[in-house]
Coordinates of C-alpha atoms in Angstrom, one line a residue:
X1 CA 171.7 112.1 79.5
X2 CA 172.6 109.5 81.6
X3 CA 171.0 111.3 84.6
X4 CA 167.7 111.6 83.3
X5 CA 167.5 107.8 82.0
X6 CA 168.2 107.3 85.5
X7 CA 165.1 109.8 86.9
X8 CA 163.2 108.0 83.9
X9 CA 164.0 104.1 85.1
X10 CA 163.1 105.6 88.9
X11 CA 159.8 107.0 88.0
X12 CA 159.2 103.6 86.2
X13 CA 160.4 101.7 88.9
X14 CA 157.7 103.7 91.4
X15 CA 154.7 103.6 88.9
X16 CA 155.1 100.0 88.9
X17 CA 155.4 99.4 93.0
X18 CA 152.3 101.9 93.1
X19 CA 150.5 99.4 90.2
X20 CA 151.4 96.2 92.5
X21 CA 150.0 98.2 95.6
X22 CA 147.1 98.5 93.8
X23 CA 146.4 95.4 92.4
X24 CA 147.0 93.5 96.0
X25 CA 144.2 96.1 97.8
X26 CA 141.8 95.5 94.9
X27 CA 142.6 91.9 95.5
X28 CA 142.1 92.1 99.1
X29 CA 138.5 93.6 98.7
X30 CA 137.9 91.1 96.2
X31 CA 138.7 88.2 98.6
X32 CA 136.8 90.4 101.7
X33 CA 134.5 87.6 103.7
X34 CA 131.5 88.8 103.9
X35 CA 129.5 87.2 106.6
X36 CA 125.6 86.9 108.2
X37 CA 124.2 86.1 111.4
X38 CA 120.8 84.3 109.3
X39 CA 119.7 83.6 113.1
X40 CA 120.5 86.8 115.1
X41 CA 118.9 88.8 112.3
X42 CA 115.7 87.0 112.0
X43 CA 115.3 86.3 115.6
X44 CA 115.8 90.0 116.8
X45 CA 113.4 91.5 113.4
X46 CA 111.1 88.6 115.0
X47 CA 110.9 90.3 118.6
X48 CA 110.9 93.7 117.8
X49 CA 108.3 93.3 115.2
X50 CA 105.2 91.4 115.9
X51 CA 106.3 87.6 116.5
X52 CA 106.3 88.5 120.5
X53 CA 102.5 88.9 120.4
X54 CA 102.2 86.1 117.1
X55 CA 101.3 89.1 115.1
X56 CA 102.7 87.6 111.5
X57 CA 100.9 90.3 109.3
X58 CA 102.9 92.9 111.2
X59 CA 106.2 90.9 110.4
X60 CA 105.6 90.0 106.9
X61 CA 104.8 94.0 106.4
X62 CA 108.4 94.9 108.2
X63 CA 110.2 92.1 105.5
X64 CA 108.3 93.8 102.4
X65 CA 109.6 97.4 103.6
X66 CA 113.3 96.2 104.6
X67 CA 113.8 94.2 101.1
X68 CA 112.9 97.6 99.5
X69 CA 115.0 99.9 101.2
X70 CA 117.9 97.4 100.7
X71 CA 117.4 97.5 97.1
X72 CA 116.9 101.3 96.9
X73 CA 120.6 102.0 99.1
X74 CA 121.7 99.3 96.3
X75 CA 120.5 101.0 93.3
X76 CA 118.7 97.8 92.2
X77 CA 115.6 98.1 90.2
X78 CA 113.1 94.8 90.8
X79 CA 110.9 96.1 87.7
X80 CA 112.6 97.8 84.6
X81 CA 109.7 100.3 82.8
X82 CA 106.8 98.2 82.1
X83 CA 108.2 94.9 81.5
X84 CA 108.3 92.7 85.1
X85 CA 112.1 91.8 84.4
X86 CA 113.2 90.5 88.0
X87 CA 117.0 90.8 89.2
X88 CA 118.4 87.1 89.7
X89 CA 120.7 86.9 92.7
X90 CA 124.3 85.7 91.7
X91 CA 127.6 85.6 93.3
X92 CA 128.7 88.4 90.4
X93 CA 126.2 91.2 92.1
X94 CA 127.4 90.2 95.8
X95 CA 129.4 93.5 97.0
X96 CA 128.0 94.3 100.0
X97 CA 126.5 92.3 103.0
X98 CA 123.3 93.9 102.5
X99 CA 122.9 91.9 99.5
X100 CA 122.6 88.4 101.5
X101 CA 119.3 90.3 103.2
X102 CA 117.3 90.5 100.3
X103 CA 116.8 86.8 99.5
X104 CA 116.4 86.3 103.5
X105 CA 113.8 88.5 104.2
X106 CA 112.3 87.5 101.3
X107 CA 112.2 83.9 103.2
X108 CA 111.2 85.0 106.5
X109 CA 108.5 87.0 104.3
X110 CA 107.0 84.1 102.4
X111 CA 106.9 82.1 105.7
X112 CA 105.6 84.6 107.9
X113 CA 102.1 84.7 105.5
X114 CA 102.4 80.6 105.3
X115 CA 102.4 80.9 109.3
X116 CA 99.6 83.7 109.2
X117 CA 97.5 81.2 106.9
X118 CA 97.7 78.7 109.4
X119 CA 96.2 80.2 112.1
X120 CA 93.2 81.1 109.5
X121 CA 93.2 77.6 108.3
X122 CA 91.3 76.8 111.4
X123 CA 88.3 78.4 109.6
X124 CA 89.0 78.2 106.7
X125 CA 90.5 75.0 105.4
X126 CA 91.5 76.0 101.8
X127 CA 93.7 78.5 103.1
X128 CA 96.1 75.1 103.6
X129 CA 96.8 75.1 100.5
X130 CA 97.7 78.6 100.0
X131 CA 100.0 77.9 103.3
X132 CA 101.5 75.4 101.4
X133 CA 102.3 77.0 98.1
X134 CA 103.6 80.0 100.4
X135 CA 106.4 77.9 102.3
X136 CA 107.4 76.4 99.0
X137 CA 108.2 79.7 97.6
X138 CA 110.1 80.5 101.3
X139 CA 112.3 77.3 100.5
X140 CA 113.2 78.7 97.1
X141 CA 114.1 81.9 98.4
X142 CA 116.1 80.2 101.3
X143 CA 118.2 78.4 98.6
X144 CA 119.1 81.4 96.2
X145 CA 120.7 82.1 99.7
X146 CA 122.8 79.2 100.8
X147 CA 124.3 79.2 96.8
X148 CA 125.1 82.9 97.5
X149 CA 126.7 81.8 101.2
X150 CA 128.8 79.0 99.5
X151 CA 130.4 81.2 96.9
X152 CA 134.2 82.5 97.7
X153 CA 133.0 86.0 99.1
X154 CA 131.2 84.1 102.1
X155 CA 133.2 82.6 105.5
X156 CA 132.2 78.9 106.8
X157 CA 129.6 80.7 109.2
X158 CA 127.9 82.2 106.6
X159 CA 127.7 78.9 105.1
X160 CA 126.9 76.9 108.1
X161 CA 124.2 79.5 109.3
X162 CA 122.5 78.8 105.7
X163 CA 122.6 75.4 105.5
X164 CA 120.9 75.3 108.8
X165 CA 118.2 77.8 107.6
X166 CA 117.3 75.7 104.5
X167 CA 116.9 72.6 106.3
X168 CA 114.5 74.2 109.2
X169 CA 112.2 75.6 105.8
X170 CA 112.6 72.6 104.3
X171 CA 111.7 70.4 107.3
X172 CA 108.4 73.1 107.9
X173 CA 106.9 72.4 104.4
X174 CA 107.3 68.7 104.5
X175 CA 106.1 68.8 108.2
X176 CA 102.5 70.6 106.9
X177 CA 102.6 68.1 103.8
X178 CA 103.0 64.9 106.8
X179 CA 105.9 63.5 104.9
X180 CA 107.1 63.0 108.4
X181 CA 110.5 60.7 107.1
X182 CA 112.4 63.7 105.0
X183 CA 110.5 66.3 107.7
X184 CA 112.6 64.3 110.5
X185 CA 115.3 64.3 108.9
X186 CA 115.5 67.9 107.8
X187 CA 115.0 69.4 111.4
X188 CA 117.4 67.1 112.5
X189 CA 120.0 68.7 110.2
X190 CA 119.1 71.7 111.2
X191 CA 119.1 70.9 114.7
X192 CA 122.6 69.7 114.4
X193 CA 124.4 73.0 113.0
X194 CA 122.5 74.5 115.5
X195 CA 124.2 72.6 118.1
X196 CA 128.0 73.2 116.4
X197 CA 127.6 76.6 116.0
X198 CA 127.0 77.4 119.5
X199 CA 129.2 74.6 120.6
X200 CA 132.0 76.8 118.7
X201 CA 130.7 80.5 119.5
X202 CA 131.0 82.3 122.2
X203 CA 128.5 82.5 125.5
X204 CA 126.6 85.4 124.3
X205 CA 126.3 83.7 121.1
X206 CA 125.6 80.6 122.1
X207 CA 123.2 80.6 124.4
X208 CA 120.7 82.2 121.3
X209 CA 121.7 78.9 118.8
X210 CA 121.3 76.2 121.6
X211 CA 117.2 77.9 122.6
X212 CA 117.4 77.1 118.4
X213 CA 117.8 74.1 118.9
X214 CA 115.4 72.9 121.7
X215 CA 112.5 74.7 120.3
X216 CA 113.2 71.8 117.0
X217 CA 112.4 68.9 120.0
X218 CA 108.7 68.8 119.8
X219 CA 108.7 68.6 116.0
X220 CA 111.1 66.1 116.0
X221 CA 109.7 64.3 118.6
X222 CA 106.1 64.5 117.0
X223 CA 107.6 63.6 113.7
X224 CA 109.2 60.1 115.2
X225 CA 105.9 59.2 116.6
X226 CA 104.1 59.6 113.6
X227 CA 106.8 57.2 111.6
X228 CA 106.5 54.8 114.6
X229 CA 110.3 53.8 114.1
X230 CA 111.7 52.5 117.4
X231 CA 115.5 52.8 116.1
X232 CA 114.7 56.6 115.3
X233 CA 113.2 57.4 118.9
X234 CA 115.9 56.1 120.3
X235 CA 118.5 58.3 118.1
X236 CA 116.0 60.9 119.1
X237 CA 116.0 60.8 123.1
X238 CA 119.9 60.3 122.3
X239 CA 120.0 63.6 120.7
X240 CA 118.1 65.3 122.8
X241 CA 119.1 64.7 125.9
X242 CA 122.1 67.0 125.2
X243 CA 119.4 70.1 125.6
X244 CA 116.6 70.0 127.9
X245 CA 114.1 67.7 127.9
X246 CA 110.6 68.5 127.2
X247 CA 107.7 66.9 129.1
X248 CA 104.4 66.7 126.9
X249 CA 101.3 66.3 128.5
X250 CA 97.9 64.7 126.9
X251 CA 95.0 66.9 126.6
X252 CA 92.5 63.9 126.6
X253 CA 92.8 60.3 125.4
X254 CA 93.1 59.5 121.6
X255 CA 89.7 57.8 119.9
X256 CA 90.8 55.1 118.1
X257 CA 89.1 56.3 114.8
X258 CA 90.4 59.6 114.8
X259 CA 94.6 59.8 113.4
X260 CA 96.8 61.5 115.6
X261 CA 97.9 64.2 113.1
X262 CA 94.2 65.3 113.4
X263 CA 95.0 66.1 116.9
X264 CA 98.2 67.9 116.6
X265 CA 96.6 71.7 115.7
X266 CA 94.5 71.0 119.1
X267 CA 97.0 70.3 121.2
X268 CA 99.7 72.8 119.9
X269 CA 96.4 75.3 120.6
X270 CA 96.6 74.3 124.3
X271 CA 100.5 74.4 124.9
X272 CA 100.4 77.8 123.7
X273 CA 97.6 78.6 125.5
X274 CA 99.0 77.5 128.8
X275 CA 102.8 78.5 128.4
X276 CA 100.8 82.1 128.2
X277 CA 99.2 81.5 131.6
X278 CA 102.3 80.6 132.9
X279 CA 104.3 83.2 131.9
X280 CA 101.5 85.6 133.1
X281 CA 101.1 83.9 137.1
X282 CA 105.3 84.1 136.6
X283 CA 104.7 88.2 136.2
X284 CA 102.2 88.6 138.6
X285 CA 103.9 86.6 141.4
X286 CA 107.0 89.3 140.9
X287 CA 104.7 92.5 140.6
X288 CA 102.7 91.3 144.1
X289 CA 106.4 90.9 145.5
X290 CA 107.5 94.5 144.4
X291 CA 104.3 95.8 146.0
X292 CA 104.9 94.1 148.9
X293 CA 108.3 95.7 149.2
X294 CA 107.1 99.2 148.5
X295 CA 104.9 99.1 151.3
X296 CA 107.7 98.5 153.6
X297 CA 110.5 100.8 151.9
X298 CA 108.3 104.5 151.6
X299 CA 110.5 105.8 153.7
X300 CA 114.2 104.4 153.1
X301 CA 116.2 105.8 149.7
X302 CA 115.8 102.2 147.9
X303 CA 114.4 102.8 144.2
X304 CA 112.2 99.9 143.2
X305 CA 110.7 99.2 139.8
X306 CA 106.5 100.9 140.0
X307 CA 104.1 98.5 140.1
X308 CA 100.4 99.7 140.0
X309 CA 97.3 97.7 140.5
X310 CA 96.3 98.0 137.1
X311 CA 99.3 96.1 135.4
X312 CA 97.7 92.8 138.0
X313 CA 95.0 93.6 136.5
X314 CA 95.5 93.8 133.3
X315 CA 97.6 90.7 133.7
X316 CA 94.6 88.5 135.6
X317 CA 92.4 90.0 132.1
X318 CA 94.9 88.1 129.6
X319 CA 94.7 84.8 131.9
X320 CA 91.0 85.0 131.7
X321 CA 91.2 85.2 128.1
X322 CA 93.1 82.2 127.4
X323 CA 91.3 80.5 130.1
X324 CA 87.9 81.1 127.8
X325 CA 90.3 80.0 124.7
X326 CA 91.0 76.6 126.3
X327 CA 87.1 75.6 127.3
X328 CA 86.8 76.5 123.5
X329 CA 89.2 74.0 122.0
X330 CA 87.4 70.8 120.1
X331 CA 88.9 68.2 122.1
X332 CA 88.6 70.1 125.5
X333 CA 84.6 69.7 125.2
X334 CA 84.6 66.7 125.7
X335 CA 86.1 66.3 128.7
X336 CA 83.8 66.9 131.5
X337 CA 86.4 67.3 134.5
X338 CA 88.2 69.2 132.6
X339 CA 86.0 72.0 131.4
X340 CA 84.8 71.8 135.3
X341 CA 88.7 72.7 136.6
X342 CA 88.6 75.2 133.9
X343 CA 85.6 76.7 135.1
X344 CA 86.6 77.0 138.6
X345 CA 89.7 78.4 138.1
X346 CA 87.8 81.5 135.9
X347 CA 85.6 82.2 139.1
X348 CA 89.0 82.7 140.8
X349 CA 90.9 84.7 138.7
X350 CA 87.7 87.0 138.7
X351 CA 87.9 87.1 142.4
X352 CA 91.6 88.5 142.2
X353 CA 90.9 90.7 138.6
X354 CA 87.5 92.4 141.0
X355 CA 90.0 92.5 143.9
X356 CA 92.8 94.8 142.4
X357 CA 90.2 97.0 140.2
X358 CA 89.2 97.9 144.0
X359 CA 92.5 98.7 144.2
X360 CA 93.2 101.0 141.1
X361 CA 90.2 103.1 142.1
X362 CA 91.1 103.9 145.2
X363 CA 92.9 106.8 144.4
X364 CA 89.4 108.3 142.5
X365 CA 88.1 108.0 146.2
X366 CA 85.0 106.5 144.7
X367 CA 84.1 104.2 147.9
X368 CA 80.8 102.8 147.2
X369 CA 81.8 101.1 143.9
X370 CA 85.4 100.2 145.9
X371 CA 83.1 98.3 148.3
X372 CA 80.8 96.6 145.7
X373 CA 83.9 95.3 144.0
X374 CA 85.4 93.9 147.2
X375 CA 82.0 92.6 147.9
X376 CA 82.1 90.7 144.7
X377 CA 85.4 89.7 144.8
X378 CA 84.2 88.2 147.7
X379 CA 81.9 86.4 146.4
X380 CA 84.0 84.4 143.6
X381 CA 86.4 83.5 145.7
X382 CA 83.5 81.5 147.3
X383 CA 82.0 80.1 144.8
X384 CA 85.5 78.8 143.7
X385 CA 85.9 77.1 147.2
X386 CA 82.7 75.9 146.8
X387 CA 83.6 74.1 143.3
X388 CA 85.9 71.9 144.8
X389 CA 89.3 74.0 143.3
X390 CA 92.1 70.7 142.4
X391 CA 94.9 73.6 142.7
X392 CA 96.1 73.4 146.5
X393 CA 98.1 77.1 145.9
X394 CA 95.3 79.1 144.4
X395 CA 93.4 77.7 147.3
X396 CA 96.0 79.4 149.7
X397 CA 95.9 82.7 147.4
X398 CA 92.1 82.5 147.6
X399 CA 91.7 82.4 151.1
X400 CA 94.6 85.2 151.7
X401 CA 92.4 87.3 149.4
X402 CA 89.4 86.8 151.9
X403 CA 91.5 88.1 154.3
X404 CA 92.7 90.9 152.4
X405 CA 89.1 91.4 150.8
X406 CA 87.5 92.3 154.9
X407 CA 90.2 94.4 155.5
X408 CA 89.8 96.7 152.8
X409 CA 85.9 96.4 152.5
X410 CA 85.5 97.9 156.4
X411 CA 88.2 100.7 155.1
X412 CA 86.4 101.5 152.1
X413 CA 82.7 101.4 154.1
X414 CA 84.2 103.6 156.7
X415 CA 85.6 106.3 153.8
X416 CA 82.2 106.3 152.4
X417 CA 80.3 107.0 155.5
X418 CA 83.0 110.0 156.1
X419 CA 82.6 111.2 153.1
X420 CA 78.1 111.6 153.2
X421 CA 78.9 113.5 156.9
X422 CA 80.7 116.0 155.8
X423 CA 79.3 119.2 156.0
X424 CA 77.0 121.5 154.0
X425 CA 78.3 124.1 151.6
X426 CA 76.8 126.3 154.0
X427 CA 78.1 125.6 157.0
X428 CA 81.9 124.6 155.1
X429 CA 82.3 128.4 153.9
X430 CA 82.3 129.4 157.6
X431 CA 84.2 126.8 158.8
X432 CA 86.7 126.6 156.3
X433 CA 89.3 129.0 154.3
X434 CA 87.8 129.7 150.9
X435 CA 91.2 129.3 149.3
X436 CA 90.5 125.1 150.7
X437 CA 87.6 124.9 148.6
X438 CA 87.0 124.3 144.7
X439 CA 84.9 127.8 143.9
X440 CA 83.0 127.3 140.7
X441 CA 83.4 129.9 137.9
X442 CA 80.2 132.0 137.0
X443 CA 80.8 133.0 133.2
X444 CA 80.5 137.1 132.9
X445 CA 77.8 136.9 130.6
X446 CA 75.6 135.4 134.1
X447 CA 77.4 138.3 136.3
X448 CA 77.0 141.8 134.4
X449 CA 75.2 143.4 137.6
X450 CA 78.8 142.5 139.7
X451 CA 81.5 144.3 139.5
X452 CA 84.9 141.8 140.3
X453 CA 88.4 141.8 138.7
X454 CA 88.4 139.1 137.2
X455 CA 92.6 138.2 135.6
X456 CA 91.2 135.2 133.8
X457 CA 88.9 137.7 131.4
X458 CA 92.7 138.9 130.3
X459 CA 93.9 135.8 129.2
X460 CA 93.5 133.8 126.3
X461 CA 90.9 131.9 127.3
X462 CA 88.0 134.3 129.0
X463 CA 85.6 133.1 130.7
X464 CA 82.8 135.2 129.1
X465 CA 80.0 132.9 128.2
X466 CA 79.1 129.4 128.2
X467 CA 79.0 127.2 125.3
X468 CA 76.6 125.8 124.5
X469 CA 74.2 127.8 126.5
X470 CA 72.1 125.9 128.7
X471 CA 68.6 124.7 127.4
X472 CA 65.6 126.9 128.9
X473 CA 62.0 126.4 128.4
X474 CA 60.2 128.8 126.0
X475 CA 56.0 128.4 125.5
X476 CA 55.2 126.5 122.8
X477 CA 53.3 127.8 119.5
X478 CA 49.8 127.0 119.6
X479 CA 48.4 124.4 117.3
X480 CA 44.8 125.1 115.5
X481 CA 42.8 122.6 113.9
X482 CA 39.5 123.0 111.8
X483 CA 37.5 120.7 113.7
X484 CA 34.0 122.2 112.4
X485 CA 35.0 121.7 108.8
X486 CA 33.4 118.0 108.6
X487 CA 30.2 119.3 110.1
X488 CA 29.3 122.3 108.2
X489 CA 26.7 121.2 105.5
X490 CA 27.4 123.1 102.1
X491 CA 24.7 124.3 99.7
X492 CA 24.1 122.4 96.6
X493 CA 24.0 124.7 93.6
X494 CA 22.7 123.2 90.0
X495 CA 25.3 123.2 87.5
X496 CA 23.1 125.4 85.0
X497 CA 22.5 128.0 87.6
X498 CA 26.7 128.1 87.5
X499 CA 26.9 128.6 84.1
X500 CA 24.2 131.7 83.5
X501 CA 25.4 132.9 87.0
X502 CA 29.1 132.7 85.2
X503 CA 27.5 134.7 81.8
X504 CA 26.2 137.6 84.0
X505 CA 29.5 138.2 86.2
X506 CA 32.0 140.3 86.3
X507 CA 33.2 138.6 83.1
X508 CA 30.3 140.2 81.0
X509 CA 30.5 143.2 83.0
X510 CA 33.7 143.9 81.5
X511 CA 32.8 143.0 77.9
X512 CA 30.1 145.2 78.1
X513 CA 32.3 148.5 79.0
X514 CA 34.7 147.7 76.1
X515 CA 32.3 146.9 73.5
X516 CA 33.5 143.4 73.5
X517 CA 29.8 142.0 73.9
X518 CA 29.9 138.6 71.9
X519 CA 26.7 138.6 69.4
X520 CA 27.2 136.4 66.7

């Protein structure tokens, strides 16, 4: 007995250490951190899905079908049966870090139509207020997510990374409403946990926070000149000039009648506009340098990334484009010099686009159009010299093109003259293998009297007949036409003559053989 109150107290003894074991992992799970990178996700769903090329509509599609597959993997319903019963987010529900998603991309979906309204809203003005009522509903989405980042289940990143999120939405709205005091204020919040965070993170973290935090400079900056505080410009240039400092030009001087927020969507059109051409004569400076090299490295082992005329070509197109999208701008109009430069520098970049479409069609061996295209290359880059071109390194380029353009206009004249003395079909199957020369393929149907073995009549596609035949000429059917009709002159009988003529036919003929002779 006393041996098995002892096994009795044991087994006690190890349900109880296994119960305490228990309770200290479920613990542990309860009190797991749970942490998101608000920044690194929404910056690298941005790039891979439609911001790189301002596509928003593409972006705000990607947020609709990433809150739904989180809430399917979740098991949580948005709409039960046919009432519209919506979840409400809570700290109770927050088990997994998917969960912190939904109320993101919710934000970054709201915004992403407020921004695609905005670039409508240039046409359309009401769409403002849709753009407005759409980043209201991002900022409520972005705070159902910093009260879910402040809970217990949430590290001080989380929290940090939330706080800065709200104040960036926050600062947007006010910034479109021209509340320009709490708008200032906001981004600089935001700007500021930008700037601790990747003070405290690492260098491949950092690096993404502190870009965060310069692109907020030219809305602060715009925000302190509409307030017209000197204290706050001066906390402003002190805050900034941690990051880099930002240089913004003036498209044309301000009327004195017209406010400078009026301005703003014009000359946020042109900074965009010209970072793009930029970035573009940055690509095709590299791309002429890696053709350069190629030319020089055939015949060594070095691998080099391809360049092909086209890609300068297609490059040249885009700078074009927002060339013609800067003449367009309201404020540019009216600017005579200005639309001038522009102008010039279009007839240049058509010289160089003409130029290397020579250059992609060289392999099609097509030298007469080659040699028109040089020729009116050529001739822009002329007519840009002409205009009195301000830019002293297009200028260079131009005149390097010139150089270029004789070079390769004699080469492609003297292909094309090779070419037309070639000899006759004739005189080429005598002089040259048959197995050298293209033979064209006479369908069986046009061969029956021949007799070759043919392979290609055993394969799977025989050559036995063309489709569609060719068109041959038949003779036509003959048309008549009663031309005499209109000059025959008919006799004109009495219409009592037609009636006892009608008694006496073959009517009463018949009535007579059958008895059926009508006397009443």
């Amino acid at each position: 007995m006393v041996a098995a109150d002892e096994n009795k107290s044991d087994n006690v003894g190890e349900k109880s250490a296994s119960a305490e074991n228990e309770g200290k992992e479920s613990k542990r799970k309860d009190h797991q951190l749970f942490t998101i990178e608000v920044l690194k996700i929404i910056k690298e769903a941005q790039q891979q899905h439609g911001l790189r090329h301002d596509d928003y509509q593409r972006y705000r599609g990607y947020c609709s079908r990433r809150v739904r597959r989180i809430r399917k993997t979740l098991h949580m319903r948005q709409n039960i049966k046919r009432t519209s019963k919506k979840v409400e987010f809570s700290a109770a529900l927050l088990k997994d870090e998917r969960y912190l998603c939904i109320p993101l991309m919710l934000a970054e979906r709201a915004w992403s139509y407020a921004m695609q309204l905005r670039q409508e809203a240039n046409q359309t003005p009401r769409k403002k207020f849709h753009l407005i009522n759409r980043l209201r509903k991002a900022t409520v989405y972005a705070l159902q997510l910093q009260k879910l980042c402040e809970s217990e289940k949430c590290d001080a990143r989380s929290r940090l990374e939330a706080q800065a999120y709200v104040a960036w939405i926050h600062g947007s709205l006010h910034f479109e409403l021209q509340l320009w005091d709490t708008a200032l204020e906001n981004l600089k919040k935001a700007q500021t946990v930008y700037l601790k965070l990747a003070a405290a993170l690492d260098e491949e973290d950092s690096s993404l926070y502190a870009m965060r935090a310069e692109e907020l400079n030219p809305s602060l900056r715009y925000c302190a000149y509409n307030i017209g505080d000197g204290a706050n410009m001066d906390t402003l240039l002190e805050t900034s000039s941690e990051g880099v400092d930002i240089t913004i030009p003036t498209l044309t001087k301000r009327k004195d009648n017209v406010a400078p927020e009026q301005q703003s969507p014009a000359y946020q059109a042109r900074l965009k506009l010209e970072q793009s051409i930029r970035k573009n004569l940055f690509l095709i400076s590299g791309s002429k340098k890696i053709l350069s090299e190629e030319k020089g490295l055939k015949e060594t082992n070095v691998e080099l990334r391809k360049t092909r005329p086209q890609d300068l070509t297609r490059l040249y197109e885009i700078i074009l484009q927002n060339l013609t999208e800067l003449q367009q701008l309201p404020d540019a109009s009216e600017d005579t010099n200005y639309q001038l430069g522009l102008e010039a520098k279009i007839i240049a970049y058509k010289a160089f686009r003409c130029y290397y479409i020579a250059q992609s069609m060289s392999s099609m061996k097509r030298w007469g159009d080659i040699a028109a295209l040089y020729e009116r290359a050529a001739e822009y880059a002329n007519e840009s010299l002409a205009n009195k071109l301000t830019d002293a390194h297009l200028k260079d380029e131009l005149k390097n093109l010139l150089t270029d353009i004789d070079r390769n206009k004699f080469t492609a004249l003297a292909n094309s003259i090779l070419d037309s003395e070639q000899p006759s079909t004739t005189e080429s199957t005598i002089l040259y293998p048959k197995s050298n020369q293209k033979q064209k393929k006479i369908p069986l149907s046009e061969r029956l009297n021949e007799y070759k073995e043919d392979p290609d009549l055993l394969s799977k596609q025989p050559n036995v007949m063309k489709l569609p035949p060719e068109m041959r000429p038949v003779p036509c059917k003959p048309l008549f036409f009663d031309l005499a009709y209109n000059l025959i002159e008919l006799p004109k009988v009495d219409l009592q003559q037609s009636k006892k003529g009608g008694e006496g036919g073959i009517s009463g003929l018949v009535k007579g053989l059958w008895g059926w002779s009508g006397s009443k």
